Short mmCIF file of C-alpha atoms (C1' of nucleotides) in Angstrom, two decimals:
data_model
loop_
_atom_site.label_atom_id
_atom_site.label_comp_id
_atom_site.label_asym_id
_atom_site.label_seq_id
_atom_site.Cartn_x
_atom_site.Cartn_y
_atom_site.Cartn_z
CA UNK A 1 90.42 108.07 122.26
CA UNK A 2 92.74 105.40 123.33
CA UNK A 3 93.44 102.72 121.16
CA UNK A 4 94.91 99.17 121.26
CA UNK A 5 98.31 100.17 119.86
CA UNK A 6 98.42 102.30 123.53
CA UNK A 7 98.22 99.75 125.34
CA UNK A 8 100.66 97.82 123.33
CA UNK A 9 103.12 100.70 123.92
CA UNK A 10 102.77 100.91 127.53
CA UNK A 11 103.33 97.34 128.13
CA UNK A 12 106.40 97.22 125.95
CA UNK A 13 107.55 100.27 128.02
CA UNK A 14 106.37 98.77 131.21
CA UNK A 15 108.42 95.43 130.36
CA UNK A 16 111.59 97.19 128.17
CA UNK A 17 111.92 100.24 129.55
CA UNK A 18 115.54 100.36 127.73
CA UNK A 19 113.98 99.91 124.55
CA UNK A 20 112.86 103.00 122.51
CA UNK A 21 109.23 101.61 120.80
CA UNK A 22 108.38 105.06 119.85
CA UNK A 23 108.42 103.53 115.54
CA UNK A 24 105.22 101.08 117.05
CA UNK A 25 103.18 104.44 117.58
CA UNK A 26 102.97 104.01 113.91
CA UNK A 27 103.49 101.15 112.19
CA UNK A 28 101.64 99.07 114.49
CA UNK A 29 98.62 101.36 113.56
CA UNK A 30 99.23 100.88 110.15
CA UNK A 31 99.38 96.92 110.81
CA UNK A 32 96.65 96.48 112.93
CA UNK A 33 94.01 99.14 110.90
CA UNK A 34 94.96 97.05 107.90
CA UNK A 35 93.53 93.97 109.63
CA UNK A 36 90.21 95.50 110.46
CA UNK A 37 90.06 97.26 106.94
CA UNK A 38 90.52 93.58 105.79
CA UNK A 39 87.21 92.18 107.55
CA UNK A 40 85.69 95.42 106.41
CA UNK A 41 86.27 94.83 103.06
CA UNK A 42 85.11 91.38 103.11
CA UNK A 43 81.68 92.38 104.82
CA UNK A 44 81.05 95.04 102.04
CA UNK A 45 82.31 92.56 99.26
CA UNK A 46 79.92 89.72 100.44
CA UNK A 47 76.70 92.00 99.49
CA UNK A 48 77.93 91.54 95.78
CA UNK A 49 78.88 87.61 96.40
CA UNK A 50 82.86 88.72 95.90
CA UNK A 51 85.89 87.66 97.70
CA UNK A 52 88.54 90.28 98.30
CA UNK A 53 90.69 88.51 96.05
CA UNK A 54 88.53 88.44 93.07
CA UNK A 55 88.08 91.97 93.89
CA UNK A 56 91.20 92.81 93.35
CA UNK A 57 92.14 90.57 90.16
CA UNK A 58 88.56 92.10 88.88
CA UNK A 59 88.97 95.80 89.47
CA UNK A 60 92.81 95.53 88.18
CA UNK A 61 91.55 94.71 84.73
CA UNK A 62 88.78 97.15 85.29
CA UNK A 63 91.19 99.96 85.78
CA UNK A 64 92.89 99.02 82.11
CA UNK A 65 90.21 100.55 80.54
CA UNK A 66 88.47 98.51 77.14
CA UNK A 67 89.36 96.26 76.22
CA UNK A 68 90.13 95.28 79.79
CA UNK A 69 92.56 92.69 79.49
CA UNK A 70 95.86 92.24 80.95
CA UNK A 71 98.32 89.28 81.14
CA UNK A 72 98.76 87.02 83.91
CA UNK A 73 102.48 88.93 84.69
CA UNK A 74 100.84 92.28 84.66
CA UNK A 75 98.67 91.23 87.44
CA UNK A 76 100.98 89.32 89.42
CA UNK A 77 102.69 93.07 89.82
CA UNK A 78 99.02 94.50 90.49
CA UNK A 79 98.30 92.30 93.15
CA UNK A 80 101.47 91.23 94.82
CA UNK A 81 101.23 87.78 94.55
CA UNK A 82 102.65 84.92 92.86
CA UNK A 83 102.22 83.06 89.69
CA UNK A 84 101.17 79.96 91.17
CA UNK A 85 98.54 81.86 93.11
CA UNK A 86 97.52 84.39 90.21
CA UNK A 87 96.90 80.78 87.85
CA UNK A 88 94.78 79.60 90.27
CA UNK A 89 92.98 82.57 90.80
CA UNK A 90 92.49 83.18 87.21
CA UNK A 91 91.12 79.46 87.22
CA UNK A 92 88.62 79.96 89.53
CA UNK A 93 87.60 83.36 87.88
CA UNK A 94 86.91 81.72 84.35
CA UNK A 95 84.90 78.69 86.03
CA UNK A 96 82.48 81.66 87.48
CA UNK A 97 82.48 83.55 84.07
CA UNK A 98 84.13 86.68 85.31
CA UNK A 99 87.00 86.39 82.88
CA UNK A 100 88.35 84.94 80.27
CA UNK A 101 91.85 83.29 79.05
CA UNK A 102 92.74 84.64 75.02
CA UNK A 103 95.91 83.55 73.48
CA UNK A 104 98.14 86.38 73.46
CA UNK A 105 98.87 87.68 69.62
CA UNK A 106 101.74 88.67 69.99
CA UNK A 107 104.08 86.15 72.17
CA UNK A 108 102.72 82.73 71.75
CA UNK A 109 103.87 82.00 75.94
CA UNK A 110 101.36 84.50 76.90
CA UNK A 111 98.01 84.55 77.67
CA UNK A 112 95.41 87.37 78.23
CA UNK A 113 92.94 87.66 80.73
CA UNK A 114 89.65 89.45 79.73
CA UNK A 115 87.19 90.99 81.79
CA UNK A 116 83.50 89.23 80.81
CA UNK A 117 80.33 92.02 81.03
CA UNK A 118 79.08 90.49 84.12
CA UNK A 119 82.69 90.70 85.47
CA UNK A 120 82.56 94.24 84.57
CA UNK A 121 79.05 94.44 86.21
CA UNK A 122 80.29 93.35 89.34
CA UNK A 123 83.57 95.29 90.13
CA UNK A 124 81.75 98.44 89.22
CA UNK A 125 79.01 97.27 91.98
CA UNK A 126 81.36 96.05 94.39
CA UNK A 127 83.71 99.26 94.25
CA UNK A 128 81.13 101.71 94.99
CA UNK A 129 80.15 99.13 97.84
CA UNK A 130 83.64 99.39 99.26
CA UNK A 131 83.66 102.80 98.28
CA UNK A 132 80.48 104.03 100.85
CA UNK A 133 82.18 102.16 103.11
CA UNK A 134 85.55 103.54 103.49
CA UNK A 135 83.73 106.82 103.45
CA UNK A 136 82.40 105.91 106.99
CA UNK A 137 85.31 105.07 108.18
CA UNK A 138 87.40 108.05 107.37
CA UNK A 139 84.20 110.62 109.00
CA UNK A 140 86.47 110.60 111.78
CA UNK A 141 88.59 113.30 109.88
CA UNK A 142 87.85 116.26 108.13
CA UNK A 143 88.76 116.55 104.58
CA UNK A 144 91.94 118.35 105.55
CA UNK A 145 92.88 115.69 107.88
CA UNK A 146 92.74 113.20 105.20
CA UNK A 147 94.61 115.19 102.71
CA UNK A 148 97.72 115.18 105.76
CA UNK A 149 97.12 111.52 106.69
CA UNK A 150 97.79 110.68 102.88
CA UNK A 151 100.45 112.64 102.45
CA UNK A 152 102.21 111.31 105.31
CA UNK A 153 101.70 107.91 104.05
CA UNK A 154 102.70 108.47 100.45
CA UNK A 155 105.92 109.32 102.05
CA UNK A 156 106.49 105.75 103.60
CA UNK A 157 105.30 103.99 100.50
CA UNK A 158 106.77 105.70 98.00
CA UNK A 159 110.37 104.03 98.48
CA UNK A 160 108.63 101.20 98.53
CA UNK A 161 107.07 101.37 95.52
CA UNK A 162 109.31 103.14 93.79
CA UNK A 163 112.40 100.81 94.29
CA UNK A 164 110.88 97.51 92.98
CA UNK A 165 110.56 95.24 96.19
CA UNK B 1 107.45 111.23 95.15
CA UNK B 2 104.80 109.48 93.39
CA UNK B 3 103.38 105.78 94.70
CA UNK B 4 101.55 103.61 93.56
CA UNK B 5 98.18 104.67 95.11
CA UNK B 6 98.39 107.97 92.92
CA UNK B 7 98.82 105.96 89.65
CA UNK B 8 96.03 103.83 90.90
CA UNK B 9 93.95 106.58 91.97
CA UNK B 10 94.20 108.14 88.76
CA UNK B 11 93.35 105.24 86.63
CA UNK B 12 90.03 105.28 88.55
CA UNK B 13 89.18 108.43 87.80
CA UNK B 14 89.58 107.73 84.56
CA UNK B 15 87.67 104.68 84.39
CA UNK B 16 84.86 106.23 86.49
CA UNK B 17 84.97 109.70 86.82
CA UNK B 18 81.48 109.37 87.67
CA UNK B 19 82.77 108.32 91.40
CA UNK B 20 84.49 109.97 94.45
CA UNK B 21 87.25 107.75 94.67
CA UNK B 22 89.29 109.90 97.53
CA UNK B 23 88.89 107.76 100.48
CA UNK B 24 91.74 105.39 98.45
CA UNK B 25 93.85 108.09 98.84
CA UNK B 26 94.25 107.15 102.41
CA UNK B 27 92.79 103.54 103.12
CA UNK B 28 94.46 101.85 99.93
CA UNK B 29 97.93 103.42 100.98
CA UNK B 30 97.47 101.37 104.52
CA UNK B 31 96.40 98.42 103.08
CA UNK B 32 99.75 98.75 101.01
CA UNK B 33 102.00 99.77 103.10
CA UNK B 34 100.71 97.00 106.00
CA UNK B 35 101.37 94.27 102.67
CA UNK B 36 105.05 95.59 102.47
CA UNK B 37 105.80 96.03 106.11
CA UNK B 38 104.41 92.23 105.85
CA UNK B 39 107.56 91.13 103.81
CA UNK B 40 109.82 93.58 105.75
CA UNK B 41 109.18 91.69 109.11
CA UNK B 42 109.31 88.43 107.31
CA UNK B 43 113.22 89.68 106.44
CA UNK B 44 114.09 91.07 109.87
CA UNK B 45 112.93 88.00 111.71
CA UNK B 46 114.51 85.83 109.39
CA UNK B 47 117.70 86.59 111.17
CA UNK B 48 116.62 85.39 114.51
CA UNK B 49 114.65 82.33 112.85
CA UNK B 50 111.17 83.27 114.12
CA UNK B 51 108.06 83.82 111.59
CA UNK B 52 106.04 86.48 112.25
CA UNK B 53 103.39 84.33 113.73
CA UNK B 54 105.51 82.77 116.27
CA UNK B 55 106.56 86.82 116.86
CA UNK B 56 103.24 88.08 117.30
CA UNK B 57 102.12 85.05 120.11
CA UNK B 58 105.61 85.39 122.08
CA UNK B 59 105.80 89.04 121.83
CA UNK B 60 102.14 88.99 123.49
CA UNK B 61 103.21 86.64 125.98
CA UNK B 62 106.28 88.64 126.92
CA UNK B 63 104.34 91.85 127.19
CA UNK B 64 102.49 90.00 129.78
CA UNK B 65 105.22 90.45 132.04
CA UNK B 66 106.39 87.90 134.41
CA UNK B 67 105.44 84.82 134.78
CA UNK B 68 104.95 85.18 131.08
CA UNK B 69 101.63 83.40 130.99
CA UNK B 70 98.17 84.10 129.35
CA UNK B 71 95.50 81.79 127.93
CA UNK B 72 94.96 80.88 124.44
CA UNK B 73 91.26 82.98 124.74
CA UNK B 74 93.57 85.92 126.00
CA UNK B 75 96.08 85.65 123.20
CA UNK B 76 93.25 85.50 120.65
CA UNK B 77 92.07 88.91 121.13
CA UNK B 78 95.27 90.11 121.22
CA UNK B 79 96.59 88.55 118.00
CA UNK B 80 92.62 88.55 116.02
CA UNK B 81 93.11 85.48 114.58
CA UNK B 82 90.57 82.44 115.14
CA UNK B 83 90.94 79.90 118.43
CA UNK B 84 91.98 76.87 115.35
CA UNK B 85 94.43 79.11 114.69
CA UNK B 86 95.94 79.49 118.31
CA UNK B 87 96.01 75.89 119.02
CA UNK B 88 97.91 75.07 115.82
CA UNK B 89 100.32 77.86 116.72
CA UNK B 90 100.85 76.97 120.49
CA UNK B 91 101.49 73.20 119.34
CA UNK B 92 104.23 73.94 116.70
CA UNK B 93 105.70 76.81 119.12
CA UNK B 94 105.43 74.32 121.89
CA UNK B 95 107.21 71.70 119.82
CA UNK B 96 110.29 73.77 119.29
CA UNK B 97 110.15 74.48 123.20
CA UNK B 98 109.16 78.40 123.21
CA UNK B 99 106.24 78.15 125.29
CA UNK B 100 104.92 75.44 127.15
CA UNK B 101 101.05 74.37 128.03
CA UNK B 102 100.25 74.28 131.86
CA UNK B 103 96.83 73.23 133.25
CA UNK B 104 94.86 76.73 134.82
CA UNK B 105 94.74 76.05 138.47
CA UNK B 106 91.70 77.77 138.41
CA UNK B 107 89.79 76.77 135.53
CA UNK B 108 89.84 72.97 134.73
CA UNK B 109 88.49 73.65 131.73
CA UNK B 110 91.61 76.31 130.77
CA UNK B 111 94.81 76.25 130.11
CA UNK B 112 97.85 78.24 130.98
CA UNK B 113 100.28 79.21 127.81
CA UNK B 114 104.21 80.19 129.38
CA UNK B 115 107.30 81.72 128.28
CA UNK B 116 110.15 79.34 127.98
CA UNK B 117 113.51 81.20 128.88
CA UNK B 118 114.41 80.38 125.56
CA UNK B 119 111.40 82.08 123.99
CA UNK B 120 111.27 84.77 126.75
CA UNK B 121 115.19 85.28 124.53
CA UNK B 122 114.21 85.33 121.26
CA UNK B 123 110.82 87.26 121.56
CA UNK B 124 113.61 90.31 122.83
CA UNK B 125 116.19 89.91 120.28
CA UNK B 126 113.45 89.96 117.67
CA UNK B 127 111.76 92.93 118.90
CA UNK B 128 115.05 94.80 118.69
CA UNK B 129 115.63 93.88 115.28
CA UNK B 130 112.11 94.78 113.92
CA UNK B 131 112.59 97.92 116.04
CA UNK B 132 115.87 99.30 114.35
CA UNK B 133 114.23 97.88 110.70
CA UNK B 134 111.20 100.21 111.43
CA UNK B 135 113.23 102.82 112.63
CA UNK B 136 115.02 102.93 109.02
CA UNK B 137 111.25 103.21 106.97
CA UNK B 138 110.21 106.03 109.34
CA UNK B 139 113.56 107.77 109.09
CA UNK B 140 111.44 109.80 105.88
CA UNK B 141 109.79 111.31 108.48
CA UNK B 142 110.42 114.02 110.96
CA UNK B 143 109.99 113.08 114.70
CA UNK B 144 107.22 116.18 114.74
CA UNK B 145 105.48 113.99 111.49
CA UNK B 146 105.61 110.64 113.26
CA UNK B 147 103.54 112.10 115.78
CA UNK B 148 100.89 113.50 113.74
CA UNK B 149 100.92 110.48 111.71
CA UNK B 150 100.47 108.29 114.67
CA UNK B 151 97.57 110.61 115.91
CA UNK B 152 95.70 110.56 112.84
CA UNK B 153 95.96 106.65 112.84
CA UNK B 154 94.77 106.45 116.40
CA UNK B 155 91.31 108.19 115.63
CA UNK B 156 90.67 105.74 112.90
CA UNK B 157 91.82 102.40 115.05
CA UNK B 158 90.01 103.89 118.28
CA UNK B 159 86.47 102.73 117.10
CA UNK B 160 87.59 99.44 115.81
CA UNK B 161 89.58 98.65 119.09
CA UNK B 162 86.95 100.00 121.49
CA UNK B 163 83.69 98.84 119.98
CA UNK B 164 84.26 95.52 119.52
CA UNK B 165 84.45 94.18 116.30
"C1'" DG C 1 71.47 70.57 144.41
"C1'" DT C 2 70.14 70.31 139.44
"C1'" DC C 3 69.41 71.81 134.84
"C1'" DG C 4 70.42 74.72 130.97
"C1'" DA C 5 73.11 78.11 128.92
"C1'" DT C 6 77.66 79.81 128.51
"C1'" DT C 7 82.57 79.64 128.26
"C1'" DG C 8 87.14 77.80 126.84
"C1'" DT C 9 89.77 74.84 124.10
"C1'" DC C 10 90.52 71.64 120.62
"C1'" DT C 11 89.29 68.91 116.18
"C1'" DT C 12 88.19 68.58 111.45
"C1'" DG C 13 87.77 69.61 106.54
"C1'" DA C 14 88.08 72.99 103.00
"C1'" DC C 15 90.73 76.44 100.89
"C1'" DA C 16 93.99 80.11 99.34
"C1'" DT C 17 98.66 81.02 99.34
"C1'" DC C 18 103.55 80.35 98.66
"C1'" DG C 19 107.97 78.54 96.78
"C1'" DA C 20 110.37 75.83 93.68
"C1'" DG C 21 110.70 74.17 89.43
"C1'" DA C 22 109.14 72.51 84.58
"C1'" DG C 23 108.12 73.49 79.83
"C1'" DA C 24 107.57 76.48 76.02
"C1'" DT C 25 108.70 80.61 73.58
"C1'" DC C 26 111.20 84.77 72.72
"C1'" DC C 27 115.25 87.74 72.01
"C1'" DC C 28 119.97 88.96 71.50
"C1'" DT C 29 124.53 87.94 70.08
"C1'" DC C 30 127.51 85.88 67.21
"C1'" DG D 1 120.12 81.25 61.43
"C1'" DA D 2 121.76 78.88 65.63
"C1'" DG D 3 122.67 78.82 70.46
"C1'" DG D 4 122.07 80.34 75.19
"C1'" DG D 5 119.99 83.06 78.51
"C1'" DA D 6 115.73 85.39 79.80
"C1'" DT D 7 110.77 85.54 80.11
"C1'" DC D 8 106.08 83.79 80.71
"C1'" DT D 9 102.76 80.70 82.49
"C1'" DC D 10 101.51 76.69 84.76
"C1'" DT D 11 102.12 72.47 88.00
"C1'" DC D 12 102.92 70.45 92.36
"C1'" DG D 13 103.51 69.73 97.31
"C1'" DA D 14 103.54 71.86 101.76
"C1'" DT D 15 101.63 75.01 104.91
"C1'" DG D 16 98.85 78.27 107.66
"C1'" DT D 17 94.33 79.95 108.18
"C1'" DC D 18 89.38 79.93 108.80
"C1'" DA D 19 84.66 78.31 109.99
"C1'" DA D 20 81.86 75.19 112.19
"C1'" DG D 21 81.20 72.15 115.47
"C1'" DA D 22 82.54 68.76 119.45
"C1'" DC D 23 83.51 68.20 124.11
"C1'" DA D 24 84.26 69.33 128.87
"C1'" DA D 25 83.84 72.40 132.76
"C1'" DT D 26 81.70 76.40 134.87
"C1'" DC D 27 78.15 79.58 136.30
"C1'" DG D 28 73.53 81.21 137.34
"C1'" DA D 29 68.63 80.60 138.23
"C1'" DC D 30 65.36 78.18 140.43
#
DNA sequence: GTCGATTGTCTTGACATCGAGAGATCCCTC
DNA sequence: GAGGGATCTCTCGATGTCAAGACAATCGAC
């Protein structure tokens, strides 16, 4: 099946034919299926009455295991944003009684974020949500495929995420 | 090499072992790897002083081919963001004199979006650089891998790009 | 021709993010 | 134990995006 990124490619070959665009076949695809996983993602979340952000500050803390808390800093590396954004997120999360802010014991700067039980509640719902529907999306490939496809793209983000930036 | 999907993936199945968490295994590496290759287009057209939004509306415009021109309905489908968006854009990228507005001829209603020579410039010089930047991230893989990565993309961007949505 | 629905673009208000920097605390060296 | 640099969180202002709706022009049915 022909694709968007296709087209892309023949235009830019079309218009620069001295141009080698073969690193597009790719990366474009990687771009442009992150942008409809996106809207994907925020259809399945708004069943549960989540944004994808508190999705991902939720099911971060989630993943800690009990006591599920973590500190502001360990989630700005979780989530790849910034401090300002993580305060306000953490904000917002505490007004709707998802989380809550503990003094840290142990360096009086810190803070810990807690899960709440309803905050628990709802990432638990809202993963298996997402989870069904990624499923559909990768019944395009068999099992096998899926195993290659993620090997090949552990390969690109491993450098990445491997050498902090 | 290890990422940061596989530590990710295995906290989950420690968490929940109860669920079938393998579809991250692909979808959560994309949604990564689309977040870093974010930040590494930021850096590349940094050097040519473009943002990536002003990349992605003069890059569609130059793949147009001569005269250069689309409308702003024809450069939101091709960029997916809303038509708010694309006026804001056009006005700030008409205000630094990369594109300019011309009535449609045909449409009184419409309007015509164009190429400036200048922007015609820059949309080139920034492709190359983004092109020799991706070149480097893909250099993990071998030519024979690109292509089964990019074919393994395509069947999962196919039904996005073809039934609309 | 005329009316209603549709199309194409722009306007507005709300909102989440970023970047830079402030303030408090910690840690290491002397 | 005192000083200076590093670390942690939060504050603030600017910015880009979205969603919903306004407005004008077009198209189709009668």
């Amino acid at each position: 099946m022909e694709d968007e990124v296709d087209r892309l490619v023949a235009a830019w070959r079309r218009e620069r034919p001295d141009l080698d665009v073969e690193p597009l076949e790719v990366l474009s695809r990687v771009s442009r299926l992150a942008r409809h996983l996106d809207r994907a993602r925020r259809l399945a979340f708004a069943e549960h009455h989540l944004e994808p952000w508190e999705f991902d500050v939720l099911t971060a803390l989630r993943r800690a295991g009990t006591p599920y808390q973590l500190s502001p800093g360990q989630l700005l590396t979780q989530t790849l944003v910034t401090s300002g954004t993580m305060t306000n997120r953490i904000d917002r999360l505490t007004k709707k009684g998802l989380v809550e802010r503990l003094p840290d014991p142990n360096d009086r700067r810190g803070v810990l974020v807690r899960l709440t039980d309803e905050g628990r509640d709802r990432a638990d719902q809202a993963l298996a949500g997402l989870l069904d529907q990624e499923r559909a999306i990768l019944a395009e490939l068999s099992r096998t495929q899926r195993g290659e496809l993620a090997g090949l793209l552990r390969r690109l983000t491993g450098p990445f995420d491997n050498i902090p930036g």
